[in-house]
Coordinates of C-alpha atoms in Angstrom, one line a residue:
X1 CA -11.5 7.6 -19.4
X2 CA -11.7 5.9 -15.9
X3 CA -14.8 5.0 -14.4
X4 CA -15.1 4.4 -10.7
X5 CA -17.5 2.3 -9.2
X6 CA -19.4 4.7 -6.5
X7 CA -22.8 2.5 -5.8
X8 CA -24.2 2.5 -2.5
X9 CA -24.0 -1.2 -2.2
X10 CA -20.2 -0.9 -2.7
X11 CA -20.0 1.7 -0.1
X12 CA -21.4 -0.4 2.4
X13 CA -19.9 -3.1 1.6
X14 CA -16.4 -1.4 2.0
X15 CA -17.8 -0.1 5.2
X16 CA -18.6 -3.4 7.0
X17 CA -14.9 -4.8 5.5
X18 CA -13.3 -1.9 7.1
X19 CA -14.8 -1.1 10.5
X20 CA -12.5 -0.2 13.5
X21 CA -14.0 1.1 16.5
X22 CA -14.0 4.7 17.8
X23 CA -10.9 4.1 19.6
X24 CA -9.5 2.0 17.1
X25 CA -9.7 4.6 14.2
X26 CA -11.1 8.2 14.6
X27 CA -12.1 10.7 12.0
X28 CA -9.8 12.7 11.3
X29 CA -9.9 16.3 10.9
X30 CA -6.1 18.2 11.7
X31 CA -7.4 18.8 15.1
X32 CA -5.6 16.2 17.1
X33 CA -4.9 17.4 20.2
X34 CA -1.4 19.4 20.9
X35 CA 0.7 17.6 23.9
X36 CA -0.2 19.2 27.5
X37 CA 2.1 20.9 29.6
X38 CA 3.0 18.1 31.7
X39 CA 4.1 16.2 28.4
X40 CA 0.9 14.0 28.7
X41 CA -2.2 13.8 26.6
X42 CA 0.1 13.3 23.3
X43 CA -2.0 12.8 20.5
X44 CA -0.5 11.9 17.2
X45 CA -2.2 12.0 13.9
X46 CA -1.0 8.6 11.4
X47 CA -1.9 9.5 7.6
X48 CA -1.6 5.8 5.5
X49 CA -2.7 4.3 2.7
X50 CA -5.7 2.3 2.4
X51 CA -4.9 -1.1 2.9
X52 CA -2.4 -0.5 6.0
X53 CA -5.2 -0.2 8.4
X54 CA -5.2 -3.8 9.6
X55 CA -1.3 -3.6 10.3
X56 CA -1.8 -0.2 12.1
X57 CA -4.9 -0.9 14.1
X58 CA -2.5 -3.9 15.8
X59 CA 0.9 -1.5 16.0
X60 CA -0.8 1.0 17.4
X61 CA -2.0 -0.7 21.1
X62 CA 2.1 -2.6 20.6
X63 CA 3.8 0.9 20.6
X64 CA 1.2 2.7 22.8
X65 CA 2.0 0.2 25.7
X66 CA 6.0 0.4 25.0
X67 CA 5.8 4.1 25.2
X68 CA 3.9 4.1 28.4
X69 CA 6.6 2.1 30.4
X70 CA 9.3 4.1 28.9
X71 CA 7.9 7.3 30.0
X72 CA 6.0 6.4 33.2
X73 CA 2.8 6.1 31.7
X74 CA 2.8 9.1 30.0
X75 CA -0.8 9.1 28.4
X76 CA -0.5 8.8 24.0
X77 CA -3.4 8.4 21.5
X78 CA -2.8 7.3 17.9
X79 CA -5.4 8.7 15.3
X80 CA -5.6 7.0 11.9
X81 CA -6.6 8.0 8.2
X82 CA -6.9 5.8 5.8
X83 CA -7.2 6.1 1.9
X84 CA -5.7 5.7 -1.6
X85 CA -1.5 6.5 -1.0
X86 CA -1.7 9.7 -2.8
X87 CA -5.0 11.4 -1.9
X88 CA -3.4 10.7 1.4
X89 CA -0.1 12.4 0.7
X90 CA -2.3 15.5 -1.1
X91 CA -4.6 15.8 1.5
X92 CA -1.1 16.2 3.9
X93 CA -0.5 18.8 1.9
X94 CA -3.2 20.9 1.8
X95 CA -3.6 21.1 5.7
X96 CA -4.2 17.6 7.1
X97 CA -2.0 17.9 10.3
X98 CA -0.2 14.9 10.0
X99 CA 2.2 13.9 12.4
X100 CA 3.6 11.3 10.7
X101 CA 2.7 9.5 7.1
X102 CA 3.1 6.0 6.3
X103 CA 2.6 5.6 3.2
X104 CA 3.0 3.2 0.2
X105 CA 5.3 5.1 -2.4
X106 CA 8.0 6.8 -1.6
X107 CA 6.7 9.7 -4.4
X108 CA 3.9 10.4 -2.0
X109 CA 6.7 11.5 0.6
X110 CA 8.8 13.4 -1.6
X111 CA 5.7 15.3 -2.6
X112 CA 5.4 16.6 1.2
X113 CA 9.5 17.4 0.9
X114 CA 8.6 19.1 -1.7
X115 CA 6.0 21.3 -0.2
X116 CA 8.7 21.9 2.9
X117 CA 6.8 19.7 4.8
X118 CA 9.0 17.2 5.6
X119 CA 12.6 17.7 5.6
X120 CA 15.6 16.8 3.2
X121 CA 16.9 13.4 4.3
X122 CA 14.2 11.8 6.2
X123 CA 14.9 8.2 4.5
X124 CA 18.4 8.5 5.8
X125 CA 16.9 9.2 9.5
X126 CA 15.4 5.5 9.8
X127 CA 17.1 1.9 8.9
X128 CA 16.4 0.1 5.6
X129 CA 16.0 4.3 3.7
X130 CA 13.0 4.5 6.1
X131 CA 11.2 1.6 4.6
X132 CA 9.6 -1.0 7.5
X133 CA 8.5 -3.7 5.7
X134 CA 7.7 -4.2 1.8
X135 CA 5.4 -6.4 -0.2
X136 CA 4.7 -7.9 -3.8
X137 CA 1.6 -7.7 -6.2
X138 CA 0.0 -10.9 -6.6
X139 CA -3.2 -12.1 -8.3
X140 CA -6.0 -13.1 -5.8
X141 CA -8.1 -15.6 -8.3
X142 CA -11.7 -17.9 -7.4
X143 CA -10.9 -21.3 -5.6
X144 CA -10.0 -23.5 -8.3
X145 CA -8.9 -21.3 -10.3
X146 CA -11.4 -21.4 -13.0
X147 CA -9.9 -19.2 -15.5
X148 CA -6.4 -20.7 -15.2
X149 CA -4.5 -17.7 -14.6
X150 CA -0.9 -18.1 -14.2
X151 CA 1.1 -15.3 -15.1
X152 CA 0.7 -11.9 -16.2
X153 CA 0.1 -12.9 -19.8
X154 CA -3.1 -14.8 -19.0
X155 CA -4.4 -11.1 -17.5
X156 CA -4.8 -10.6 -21.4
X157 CA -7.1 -12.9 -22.5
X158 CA -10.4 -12.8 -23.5
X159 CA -13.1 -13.7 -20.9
X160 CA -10.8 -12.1 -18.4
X161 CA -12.0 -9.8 -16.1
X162 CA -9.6 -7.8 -13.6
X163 CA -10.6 -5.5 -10.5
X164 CA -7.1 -3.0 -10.1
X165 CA -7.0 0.1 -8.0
X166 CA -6.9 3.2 -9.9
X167 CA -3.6 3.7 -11.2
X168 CA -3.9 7.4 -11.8
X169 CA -4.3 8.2 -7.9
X170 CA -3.5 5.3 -5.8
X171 CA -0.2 3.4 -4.9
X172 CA -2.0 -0.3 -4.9
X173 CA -2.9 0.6 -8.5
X174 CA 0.6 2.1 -9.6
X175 CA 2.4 -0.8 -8.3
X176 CA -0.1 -3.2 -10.5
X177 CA 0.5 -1.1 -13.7
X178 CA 4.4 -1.3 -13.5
X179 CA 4.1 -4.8 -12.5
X180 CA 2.1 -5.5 -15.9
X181 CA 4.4 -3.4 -17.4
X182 CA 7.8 -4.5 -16.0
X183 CA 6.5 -8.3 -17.2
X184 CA 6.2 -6.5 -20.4
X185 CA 9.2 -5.5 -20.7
X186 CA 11.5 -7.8 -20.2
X187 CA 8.9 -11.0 -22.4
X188 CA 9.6 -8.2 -25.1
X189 CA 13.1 -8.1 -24.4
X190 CA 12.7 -3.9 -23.9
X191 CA 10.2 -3.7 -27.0
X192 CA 8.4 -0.1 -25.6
X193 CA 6.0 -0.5 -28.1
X194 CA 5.4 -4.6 -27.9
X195 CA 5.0 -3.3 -24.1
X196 CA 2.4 -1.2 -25.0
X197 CA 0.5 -3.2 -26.6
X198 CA 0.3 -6.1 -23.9
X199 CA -0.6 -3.5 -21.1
X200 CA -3.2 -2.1 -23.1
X201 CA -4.8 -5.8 -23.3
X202 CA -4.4 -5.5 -19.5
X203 CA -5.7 -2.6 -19.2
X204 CA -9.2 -3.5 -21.7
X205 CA -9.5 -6.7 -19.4
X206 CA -9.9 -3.5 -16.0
X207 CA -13.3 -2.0 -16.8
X208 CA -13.2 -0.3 -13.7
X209 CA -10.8 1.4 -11.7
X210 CA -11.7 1.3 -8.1
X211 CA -10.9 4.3 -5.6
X212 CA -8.9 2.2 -3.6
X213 CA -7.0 -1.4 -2.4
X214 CA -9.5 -2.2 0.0
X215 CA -12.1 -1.0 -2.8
X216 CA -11.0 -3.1 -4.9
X217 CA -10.6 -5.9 -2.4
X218 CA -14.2 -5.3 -2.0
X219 CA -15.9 -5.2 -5.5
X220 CA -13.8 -8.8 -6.2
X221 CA -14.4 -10.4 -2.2
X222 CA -17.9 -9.3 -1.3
X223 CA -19.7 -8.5 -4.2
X224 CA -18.6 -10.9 -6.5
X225 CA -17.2 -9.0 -9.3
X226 CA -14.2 -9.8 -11.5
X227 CA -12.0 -13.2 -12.5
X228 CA -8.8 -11.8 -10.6
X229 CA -7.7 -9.1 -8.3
X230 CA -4.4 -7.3 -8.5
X231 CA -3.3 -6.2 -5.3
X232 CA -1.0 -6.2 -2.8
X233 CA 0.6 -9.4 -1.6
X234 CA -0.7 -8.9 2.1
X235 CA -3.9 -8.1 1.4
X236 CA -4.5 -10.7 -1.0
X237 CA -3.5 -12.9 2.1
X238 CA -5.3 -11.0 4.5
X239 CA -8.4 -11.9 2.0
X240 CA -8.0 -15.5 1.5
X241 CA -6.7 -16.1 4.7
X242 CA -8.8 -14.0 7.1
X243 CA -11.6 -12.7 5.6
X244 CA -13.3 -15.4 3.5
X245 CA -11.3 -19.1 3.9
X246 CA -11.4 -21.3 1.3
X247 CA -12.8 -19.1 -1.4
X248 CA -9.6 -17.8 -2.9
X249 CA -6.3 -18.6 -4.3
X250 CA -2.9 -16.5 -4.4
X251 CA -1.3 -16.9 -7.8
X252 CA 2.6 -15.4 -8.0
X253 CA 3.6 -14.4 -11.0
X254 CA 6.9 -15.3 -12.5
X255 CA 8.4 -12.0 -12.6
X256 CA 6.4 -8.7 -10.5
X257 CA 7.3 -5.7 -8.4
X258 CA 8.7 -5.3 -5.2
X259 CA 6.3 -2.4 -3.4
X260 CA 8.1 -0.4 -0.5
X261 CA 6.0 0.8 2.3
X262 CA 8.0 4.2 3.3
X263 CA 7.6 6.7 6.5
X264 CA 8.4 9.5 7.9
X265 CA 7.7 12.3 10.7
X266 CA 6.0 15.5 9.1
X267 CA 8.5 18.1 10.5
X268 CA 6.3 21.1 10.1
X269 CA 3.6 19.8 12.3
X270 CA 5.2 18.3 15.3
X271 CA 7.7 21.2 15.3
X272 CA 4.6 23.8 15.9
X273 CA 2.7 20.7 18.2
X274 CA 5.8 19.8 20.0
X275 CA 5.6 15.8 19.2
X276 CA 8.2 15.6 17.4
X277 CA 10.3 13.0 19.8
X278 CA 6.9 10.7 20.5
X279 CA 6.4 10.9 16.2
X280 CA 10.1 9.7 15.9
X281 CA 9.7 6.7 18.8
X282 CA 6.2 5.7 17.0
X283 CA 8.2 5.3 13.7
X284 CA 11.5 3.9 15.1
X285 CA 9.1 1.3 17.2
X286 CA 8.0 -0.2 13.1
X287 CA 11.6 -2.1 13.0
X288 CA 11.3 -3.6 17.1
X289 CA 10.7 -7.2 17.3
X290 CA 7.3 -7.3 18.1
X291 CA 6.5 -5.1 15.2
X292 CA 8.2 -7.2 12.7
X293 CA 6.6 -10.1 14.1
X294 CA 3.3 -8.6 13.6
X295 CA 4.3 -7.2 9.7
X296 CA 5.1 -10.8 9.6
X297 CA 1.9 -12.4 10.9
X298 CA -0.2 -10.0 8.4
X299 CA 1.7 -10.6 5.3
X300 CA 4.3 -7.8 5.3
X301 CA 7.4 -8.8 4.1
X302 CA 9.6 -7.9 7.7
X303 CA 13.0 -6.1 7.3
X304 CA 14.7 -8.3 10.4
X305 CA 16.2 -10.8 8.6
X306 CA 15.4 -13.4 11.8
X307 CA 11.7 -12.9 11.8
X308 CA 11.9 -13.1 8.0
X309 CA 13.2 -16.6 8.4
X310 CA 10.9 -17.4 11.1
X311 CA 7.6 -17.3 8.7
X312 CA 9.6 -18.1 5.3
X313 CA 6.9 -20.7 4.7
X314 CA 4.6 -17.6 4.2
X315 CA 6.7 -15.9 2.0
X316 CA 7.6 -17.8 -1.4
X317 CA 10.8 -17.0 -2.9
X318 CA 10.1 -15.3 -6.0
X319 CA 11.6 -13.1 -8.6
X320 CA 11.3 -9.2 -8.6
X321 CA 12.4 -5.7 -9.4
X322 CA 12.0 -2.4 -8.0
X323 CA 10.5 0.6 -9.8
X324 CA 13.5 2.8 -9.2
X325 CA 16.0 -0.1 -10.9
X326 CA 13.3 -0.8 -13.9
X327 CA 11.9 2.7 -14.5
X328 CA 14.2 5.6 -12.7
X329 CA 12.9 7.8 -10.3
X330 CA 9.5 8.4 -9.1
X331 CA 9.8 11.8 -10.2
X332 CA 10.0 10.3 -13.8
X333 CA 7.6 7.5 -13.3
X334 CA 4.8 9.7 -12.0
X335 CA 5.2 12.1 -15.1
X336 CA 5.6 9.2 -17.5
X337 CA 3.1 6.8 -16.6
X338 CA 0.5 8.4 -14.3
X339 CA 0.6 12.1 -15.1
X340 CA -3.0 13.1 -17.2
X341 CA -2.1 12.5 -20.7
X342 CA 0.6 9.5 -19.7
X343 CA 0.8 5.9 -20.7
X344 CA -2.1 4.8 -18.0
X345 CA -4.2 7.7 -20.2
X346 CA -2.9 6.7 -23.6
X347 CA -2.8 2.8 -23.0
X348 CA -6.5 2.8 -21.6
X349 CA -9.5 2.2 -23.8
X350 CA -11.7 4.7 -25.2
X351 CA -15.2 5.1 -23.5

């Protein structure tokens, strides 16, 4: 059974975390504005996961300027929607007129290819299988380190008390699980059923699954909640680092998951809106320079090798697999794992 933390006092506390202004980040509604005649007044509609709205709030005034002196200052606006990965991807889906999705799995995508939303191929359209930038989970423990967490193993403990994303709907909290579970794995040398029983530790030590990254960022940052977060490695910088100074610590594990940030241009909607060459320049702009840089300066792990190098300080070597290498495809990890009825159901306690 998952229970979700929906108090008031989290609500506003996730509200004063994540505030952008108007312009920053709109409502939005799938009525973003069609391009006029003149090929201004382009307004493109970015559906992303939760915690990419720090990275996108910055892109967004980078590419808008870019685009502007390539096209003579042809006037763009870039509406955001933020929210767990696959809510996201569902809500894309079911209407939300998207016209491009950055999101945090690439099963989120596939589900829109799926629904003939997106076309066959669209990884093969953009460098690096349409993947920007990528990232790690991490645990995000008190300053000091009072519970002496180290590795994955230590999430198991008694006393221990973890705030994860909901693994049943949100990428943050997938990429936590298989983390847990890849650790599993190979300290078990491939025991399934050793496996099991160390992620259903984990799991006892997550009372609560929170809606959301930055939800879960929230409960353990603001209101005090919880020994360690598992979360994504920019966040947990963007926490530490940012937010509150001095107050946390990042703690790598020995062995974790590598998390893929994937994107693509929704084909159905800026075919009928007629943006689809301004959708393809806003994604193509996510592997310039500048855009790496910034990935960079917010914790993204960038894709240009040089800019990589640059900020290696902020990146510690460590070792990781994918999901695809450790567990097949997503296809096969969604029904496995995360489908009702799946290991997240079976391996979680009873309420």
């Amino acid at each position: 059974m998952i229970i979700r933390n929906l108090t008031l006092a989290a609500l506003a506390a996730s509200v004063a975390l994540t505030a952008c202004t108007p312009k920053e980040e709109k409502a939005a509604d799938g009525n973003a504005a069609a391009p006029s005649a003149d090929g201004k007044g382009i307004t493109l509609l970015n559906v992303s996961y939760d915690v990419a709205r720090d990275f996108y709030k910055e892109y967004n005034p980078l590419f808008i300027k870019e685009y502007q002196a390539k096209h003579n200052g042809a006037e763009i606006n870039v509406q955001q929607s933020h929210g767990g990965s696959s809510k996201q991807a569902l809500s894309v889906a079911n209407g939300l007129a998207a016209d491009v999705v950055t999101m945090n799995q690439t099963s989120d995508i596939e589900l829109l290819e799926q629904k003939g939303l997106v076309k066959n191929g669209w990884a093969k359209r953009l460098p690096d299988n349409a993947v920007p930038f990528t990232s790690t989970t991490v645990f995000l423990v008190r300053k000091g380190n009072p519970k002496q967490i180290k590795d994955w193993n230590d999430l198991t403990k008694d006393g221990v008390q973890i705030v994860l994303a909901n693994p049943k709907t949100t990428g943050n909290g997938r990429y936590a699980f298989l983390g847990a579970y890849g650790y599993g794995l190979k300290v078990n040398n491939g025991d399934e059923a050793k496996t099991n029983e160390f992620v259903a530790a984990f799991l006892k030590n997550a009372p609560v699954f929170e809606n959301g990254g930055r939800a879960a960022t929230t409960t353990f940052s603001q209101r005090n909640i919880g020994d360690v977060l598992v979360t994504f490695e920019n966040e947990a910088n963007h926490v530490s680092k940012k937010l509150t100074q001095n107050q946390f610590e990042i703690v790598y594990p020995s062995y974790t998951i590598l998390s893929e940030s994937p994107v693509a241009v929704v084909d159905s909607v800026v075919e009928k809106k007629g943006t689809q060459e301004a959708a393809k320049e806003y994604l193509e702009y996510l592997w310039s320079e500048p855009a790496q840089e910034l990935a960079a300066k917010l914790y993204l792990r960038p894709r240009n090798a040089d800019v990589l190098a640059k900020h290696q300080a902020d990146f510690p070597a460590i070792e990781t697999f994918t999901p695809n290498e450790k567990f097949g495809a997503w296809e096969d990890i969604m029904k496995k794992y995360f489908a009702d009825g799946g290991l997240v159901d079976q391996l979680s306690p009873k309420k």
